mmCIF file of C-alpha atoms in Angstrom:
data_model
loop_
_atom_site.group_PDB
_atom_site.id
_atom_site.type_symbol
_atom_site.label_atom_id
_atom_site.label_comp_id
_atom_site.label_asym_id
_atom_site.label_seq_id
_atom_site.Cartn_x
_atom_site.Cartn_y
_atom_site.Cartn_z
ATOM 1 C CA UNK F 1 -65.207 -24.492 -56.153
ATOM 2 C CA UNK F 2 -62.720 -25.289 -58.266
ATOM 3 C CA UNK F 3 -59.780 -27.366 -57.566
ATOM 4 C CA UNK F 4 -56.489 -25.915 -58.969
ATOM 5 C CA UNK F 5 -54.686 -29.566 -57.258
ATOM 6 C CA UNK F 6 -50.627 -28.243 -56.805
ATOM 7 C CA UNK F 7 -50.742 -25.182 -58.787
ATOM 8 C CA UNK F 8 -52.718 -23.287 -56.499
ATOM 9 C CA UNK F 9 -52.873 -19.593 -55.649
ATOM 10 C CA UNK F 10 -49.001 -20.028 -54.072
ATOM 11 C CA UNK F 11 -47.633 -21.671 -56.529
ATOM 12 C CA UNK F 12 -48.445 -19.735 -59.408
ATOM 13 C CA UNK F 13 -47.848 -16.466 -57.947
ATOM 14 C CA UNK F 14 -44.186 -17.445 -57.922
ATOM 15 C CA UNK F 15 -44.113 -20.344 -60.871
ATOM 16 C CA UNK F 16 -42.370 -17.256 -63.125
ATOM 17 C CA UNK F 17 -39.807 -16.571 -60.727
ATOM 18 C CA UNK F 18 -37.478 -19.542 -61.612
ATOM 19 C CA UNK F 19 -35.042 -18.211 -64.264
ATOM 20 C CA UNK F 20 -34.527 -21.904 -64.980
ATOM 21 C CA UNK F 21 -37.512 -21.912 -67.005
ATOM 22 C CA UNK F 22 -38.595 -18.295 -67.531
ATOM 23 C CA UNK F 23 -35.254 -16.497 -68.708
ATOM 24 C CA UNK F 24 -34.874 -14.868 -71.729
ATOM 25 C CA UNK F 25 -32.078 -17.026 -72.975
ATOM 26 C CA UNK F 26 -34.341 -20.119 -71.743
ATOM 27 C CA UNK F 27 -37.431 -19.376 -73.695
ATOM 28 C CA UNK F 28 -36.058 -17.764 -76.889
ATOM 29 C CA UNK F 29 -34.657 -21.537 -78.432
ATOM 30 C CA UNK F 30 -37.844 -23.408 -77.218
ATOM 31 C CA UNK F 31 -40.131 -20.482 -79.050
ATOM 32 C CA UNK F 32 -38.033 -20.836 -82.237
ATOM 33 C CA UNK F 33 -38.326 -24.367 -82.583
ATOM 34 C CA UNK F 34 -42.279 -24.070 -81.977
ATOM 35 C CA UNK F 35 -42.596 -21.425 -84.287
ATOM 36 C CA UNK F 36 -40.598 -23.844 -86.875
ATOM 37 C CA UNK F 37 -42.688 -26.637 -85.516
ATOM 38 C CA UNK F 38 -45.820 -24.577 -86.088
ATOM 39 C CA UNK F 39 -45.229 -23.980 -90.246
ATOM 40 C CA UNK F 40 -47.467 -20.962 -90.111
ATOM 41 C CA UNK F 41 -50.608 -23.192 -88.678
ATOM 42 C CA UNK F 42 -52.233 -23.206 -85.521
ATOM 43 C CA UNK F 43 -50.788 -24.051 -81.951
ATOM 44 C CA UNK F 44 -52.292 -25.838 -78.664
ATOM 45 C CA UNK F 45 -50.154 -25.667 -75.505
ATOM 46 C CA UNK F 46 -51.560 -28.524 -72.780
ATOM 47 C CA UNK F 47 -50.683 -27.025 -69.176
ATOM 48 C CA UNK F 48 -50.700 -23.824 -70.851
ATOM 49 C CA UNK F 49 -49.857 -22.470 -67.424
ATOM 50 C CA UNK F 50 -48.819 -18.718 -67.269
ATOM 51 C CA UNK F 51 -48.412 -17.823 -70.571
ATOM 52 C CA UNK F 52 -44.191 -18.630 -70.497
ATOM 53 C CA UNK F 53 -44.341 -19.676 -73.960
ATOM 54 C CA UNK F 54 -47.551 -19.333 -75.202
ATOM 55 C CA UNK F 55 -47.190 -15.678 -74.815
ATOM 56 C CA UNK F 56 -43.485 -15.085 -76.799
ATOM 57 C CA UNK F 57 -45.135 -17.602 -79.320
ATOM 58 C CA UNK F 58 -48.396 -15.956 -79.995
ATOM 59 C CA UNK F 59 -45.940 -12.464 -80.307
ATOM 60 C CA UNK F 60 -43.932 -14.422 -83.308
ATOM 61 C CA UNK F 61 -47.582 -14.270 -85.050
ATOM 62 C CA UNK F 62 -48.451 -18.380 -84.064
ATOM 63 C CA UNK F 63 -52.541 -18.401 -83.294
ATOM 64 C CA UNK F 64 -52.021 -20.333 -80.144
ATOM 65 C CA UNK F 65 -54.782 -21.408 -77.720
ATOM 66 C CA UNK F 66 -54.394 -23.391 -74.612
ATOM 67 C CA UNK F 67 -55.883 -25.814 -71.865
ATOM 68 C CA UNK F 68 -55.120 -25.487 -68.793
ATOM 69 C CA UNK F 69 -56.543 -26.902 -65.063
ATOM 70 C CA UNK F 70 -55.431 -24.849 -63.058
ATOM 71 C CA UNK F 71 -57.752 -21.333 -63.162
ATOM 72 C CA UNK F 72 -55.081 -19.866 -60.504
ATOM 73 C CA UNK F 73 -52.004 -20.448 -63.781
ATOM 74 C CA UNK F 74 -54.664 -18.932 -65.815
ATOM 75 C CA UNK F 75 -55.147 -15.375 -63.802
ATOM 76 C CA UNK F 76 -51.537 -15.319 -64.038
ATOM 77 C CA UNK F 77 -51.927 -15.127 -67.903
ATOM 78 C CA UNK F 78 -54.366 -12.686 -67.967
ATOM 79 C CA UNK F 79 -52.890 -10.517 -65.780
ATOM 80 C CA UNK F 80 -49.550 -10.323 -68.602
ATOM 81 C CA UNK F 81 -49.948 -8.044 -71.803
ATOM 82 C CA UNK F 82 -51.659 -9.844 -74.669
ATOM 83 C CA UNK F 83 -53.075 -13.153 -72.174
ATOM 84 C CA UNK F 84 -56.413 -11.748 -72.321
ATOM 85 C CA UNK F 85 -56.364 -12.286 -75.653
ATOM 86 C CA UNK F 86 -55.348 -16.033 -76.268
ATOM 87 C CA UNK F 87 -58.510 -18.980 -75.715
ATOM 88 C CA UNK F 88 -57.705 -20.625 -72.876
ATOM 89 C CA UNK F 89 -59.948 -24.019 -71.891
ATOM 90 C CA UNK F 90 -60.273 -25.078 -68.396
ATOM 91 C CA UNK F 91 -59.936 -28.593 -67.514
ATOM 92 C CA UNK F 92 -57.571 -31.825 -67.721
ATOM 93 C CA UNK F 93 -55.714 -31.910 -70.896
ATOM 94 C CA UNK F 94 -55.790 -35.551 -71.072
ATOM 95 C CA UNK F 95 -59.711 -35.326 -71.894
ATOM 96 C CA UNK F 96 -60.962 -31.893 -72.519
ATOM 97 C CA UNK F 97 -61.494 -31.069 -76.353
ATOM 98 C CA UNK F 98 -61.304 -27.699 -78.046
ATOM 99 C CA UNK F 99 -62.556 -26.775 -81.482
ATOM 100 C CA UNK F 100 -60.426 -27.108 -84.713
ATOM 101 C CA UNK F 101 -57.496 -28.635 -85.479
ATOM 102 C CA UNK F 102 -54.201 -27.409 -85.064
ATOM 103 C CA UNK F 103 -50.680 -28.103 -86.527
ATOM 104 C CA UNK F 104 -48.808 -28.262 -83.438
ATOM 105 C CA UNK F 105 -49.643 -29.289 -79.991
ATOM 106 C CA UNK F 106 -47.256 -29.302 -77.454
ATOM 107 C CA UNK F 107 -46.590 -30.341 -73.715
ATOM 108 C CA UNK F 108 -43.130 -28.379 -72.028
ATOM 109 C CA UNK F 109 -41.065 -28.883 -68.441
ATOM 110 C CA UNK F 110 -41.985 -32.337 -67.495
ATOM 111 C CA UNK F 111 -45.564 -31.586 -67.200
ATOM 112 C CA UNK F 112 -46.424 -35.211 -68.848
ATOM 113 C CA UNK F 113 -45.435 -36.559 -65.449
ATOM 114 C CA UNK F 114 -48.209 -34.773 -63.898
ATOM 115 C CA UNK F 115 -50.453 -37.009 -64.810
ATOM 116 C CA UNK F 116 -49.790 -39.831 -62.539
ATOM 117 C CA UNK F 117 -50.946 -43.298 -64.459
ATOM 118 C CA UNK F 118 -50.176 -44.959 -67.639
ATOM 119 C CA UNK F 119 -53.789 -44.881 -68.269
ATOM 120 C CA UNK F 120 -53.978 -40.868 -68.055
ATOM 121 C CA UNK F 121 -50.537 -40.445 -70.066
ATOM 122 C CA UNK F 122 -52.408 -42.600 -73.044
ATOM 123 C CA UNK F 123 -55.164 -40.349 -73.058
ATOM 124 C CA UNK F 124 -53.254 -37.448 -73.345
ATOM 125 C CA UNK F 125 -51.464 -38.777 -75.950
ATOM 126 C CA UNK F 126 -54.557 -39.605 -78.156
ATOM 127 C CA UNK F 127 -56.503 -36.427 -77.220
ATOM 128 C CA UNK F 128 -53.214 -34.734 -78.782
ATOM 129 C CA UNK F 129 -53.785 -36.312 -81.929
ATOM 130 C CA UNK F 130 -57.972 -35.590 -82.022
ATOM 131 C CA UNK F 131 -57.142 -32.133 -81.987
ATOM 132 C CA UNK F 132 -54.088 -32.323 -84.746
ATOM 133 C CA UNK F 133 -54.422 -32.134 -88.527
ATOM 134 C CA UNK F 134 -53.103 -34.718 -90.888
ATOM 135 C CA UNK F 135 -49.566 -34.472 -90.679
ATOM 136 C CA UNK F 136 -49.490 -32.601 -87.444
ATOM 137 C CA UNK F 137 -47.205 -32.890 -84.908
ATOM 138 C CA UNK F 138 -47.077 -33.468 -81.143
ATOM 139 C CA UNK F 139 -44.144 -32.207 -79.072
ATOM 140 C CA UNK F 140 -43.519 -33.587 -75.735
ATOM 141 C CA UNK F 141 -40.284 -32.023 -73.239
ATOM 142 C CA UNK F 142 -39.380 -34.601 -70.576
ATOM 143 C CA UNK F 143 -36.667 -35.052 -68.570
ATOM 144 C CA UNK F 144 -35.039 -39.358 -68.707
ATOM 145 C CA UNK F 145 -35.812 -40.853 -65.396
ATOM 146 C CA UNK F 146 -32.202 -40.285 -63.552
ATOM 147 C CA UNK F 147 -31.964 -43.791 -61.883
ATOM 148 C CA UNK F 148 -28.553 -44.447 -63.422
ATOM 149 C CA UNK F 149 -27.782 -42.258 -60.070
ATOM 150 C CA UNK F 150 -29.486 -44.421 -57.796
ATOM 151 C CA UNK F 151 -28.008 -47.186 -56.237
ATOM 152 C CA UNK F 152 -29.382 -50.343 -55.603
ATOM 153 C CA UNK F 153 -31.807 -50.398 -53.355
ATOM 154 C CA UNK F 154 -32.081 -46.526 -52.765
ATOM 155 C CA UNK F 155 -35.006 -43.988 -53.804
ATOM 156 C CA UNK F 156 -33.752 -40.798 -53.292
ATOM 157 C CA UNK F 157 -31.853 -38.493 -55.444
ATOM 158 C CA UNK F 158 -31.002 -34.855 -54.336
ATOM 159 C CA UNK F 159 -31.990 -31.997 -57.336
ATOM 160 C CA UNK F 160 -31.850 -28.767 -55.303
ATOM 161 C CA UNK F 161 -29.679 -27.686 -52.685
ATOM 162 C CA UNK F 162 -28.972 -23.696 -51.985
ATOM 163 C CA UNK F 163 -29.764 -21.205 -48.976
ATOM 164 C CA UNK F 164 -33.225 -21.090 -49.306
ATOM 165 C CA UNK F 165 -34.388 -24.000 -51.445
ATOM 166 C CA UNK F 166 -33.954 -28.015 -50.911
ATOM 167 C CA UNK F 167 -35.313 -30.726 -53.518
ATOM 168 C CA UNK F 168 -35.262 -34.427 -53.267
ATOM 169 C CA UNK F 169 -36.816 -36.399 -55.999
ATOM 170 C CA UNK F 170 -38.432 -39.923 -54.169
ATOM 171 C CA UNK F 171 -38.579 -42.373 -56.623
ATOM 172 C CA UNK F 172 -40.569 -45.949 -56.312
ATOM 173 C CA UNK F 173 -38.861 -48.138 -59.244
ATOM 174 C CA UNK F 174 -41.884 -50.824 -59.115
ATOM 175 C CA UNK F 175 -44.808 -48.418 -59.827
ATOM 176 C CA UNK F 176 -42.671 -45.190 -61.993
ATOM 177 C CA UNK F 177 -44.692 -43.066 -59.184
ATOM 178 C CA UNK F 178 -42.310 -40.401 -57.810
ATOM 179 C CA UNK F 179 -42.742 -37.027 -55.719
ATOM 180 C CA UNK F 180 -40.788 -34.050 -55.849
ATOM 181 C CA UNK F 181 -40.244 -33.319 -52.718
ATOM 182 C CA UNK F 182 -39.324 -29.554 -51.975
ATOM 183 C CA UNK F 183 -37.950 -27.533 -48.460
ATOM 184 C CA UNK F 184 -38.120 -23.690 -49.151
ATOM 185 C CA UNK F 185 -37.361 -20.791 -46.682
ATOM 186 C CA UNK F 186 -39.779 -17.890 -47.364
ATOM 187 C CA UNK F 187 -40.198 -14.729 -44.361
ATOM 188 C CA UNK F 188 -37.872 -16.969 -42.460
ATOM 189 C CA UNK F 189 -40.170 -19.861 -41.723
ATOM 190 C CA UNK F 190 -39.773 -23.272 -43.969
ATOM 191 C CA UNK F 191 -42.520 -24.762 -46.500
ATOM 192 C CA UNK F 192 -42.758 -28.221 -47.733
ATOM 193 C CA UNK F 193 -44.210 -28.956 -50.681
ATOM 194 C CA UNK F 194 -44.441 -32.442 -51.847
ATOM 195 C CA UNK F 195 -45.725 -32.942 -55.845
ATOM 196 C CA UNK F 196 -46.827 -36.330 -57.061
ATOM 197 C CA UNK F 197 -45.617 -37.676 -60.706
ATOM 198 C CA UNK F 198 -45.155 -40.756 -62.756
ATOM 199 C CA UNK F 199 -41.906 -40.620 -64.503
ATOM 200 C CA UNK F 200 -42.147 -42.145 -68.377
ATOM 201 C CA UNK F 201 -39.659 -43.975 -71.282
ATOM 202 C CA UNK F 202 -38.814 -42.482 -74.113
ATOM 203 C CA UNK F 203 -39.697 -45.965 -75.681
ATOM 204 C CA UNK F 204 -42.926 -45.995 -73.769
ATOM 205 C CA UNK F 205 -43.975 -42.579 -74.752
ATOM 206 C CA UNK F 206 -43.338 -43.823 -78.664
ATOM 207 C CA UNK F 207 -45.667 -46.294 -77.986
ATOM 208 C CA UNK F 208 -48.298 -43.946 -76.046
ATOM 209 C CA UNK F 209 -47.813 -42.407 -79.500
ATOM 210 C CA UNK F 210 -48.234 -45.152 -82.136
ATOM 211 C CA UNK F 211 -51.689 -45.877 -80.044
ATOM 212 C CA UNK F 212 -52.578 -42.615 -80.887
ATOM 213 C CA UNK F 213 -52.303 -42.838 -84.373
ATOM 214 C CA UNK F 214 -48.986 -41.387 -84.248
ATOM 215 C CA UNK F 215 -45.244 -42.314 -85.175
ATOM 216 C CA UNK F 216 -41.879 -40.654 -84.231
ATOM 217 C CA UNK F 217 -40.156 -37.881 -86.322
ATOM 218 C CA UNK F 218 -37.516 -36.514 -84.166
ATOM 219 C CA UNK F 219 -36.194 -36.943 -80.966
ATOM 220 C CA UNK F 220 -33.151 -34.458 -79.633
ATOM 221 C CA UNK F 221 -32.110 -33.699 -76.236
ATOM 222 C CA UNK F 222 -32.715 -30.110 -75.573
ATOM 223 C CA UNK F 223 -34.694 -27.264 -77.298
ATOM 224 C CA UNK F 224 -31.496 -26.172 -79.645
ATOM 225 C CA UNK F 225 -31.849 -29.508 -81.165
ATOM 226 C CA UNK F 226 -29.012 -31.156 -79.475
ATOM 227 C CA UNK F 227 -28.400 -35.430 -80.190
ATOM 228 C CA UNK F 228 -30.132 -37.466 -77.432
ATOM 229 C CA UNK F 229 -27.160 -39.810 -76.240
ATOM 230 C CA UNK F 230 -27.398 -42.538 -73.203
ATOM 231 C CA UNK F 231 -26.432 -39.469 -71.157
ATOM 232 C CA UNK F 232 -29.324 -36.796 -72.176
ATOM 233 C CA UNK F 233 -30.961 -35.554 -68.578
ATOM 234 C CA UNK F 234 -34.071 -35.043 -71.153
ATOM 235 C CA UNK F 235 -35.205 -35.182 -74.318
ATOM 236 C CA UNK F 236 -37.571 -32.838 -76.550
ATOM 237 C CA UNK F 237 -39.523 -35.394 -79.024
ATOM 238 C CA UNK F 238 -41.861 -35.233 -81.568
ATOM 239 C CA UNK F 239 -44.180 -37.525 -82.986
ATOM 240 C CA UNK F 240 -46.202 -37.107 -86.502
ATOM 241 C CA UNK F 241 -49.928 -37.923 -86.941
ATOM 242 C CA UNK F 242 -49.688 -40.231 -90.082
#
């Protein structure tokens, strides 16, 4: 059987719920700036997931395709108008290859963490560039690790906090392993759900990069193309395949 790790069943039949990620007014600047991104070639999303942006992307006329591990994210796609239509692979998108090359690849919301060594972050990184053209591009969205906000000595840092949903981000500053940890009240009755990452530099990432065969062409810090200052909570970047 196949092992859909975190984003099971549960998770994805609620993953387009958060209007954080899946609004209108959310999605709308990030497919703009892939469609610009794009210049009328082809598109690969890694942790294609749902179809949030694949989808409104593949409507602007982008041939997108995806990879994806998690076959439970995948139904989810199908299931919307027009996912039946767009190639999804199945498998981890720091190793799987798909055919062609493509002008844009792209990894949204963090999901660079998932992958929770150094070692698997590299080959992500390079398996973006086998599958990008000359002069391709490779977008990564990532949020800075926050631990301006933790004081010495401490690993926690509170994210979430409303009637029916707790987060607390647990951070271990030797390693860069974290876990989101997450308290939700569904039916009455509380659920814990505890996801493993490995938070990343911007500077490390540009390296990750120039070991791929690729160098940096922009950095901002949001989808609207906003300046990334010492106080950006994230940063979209994108790095060229010379």
């Amino acid at each position: 059987m196949h092992d859909d790790g975190i984003f099971d069943e549960a998770v994805a039949a609620t993953y387009d719920n958060d209007d954080a990620i899946s609004a209108p007014e959310v999605v709308d600047p990030i497919v703009d700036l892939l469609v610009e991104l794009a210049d009328g070639g082809r598109a690969l999303e890694f942790a294609i997931g749902t179809g949030r942006l694949a989808l409104p992307l593949s409507a602007r006329g982008v041939d997108v395709e995806g990879i994806e591990l998690s076959r439970a994210m995948v139904s989810r796609l199908r299931a919307k108008r027009g996912g039946e239509r767009l190639p999804v692979a199945i498998g981890d998108m720091a190793t799987i290859r798909t055919e062609g090359e493509f002008s844009l690849v792209y990894l949204a919301f963090n999901t660079i963490n998932n992958l929770t060594t150094q070692d698997a972050q590299v080959a992500c990184f390079q398996n973006a560039a086998a599958h990008l053209k000359p002069g391709g591009v490779f977008l990564v969205e990532v949020g800075v690790p926050p631990l301006q906000r933790l004081p010495v000595g401490e690993r926690l840092v509170a994210f979430a906090c409303s009637d029916t949903h707790w987060g607390i981000d647990e951070f271990d500053v030797v390693t860069q392993e974290f876990s989101s940890h997450h308290i939700q009240l569904r039916d009455g009755e509380a659920q814990k759900l505890s996801v493993p990452f490995r938070y990343v530099w911007p500077a490390e990432l540009d390296l990750m990069a120039r070991l791929a065969g690729m160098t940096l062409k922009h950095r901002w810090g949001g989808w609207k193309k906003q300046p990334f200052t010492s106080v950006s909570r994230k940063h979209v970047s994108v790095w060229q395949k010379l």
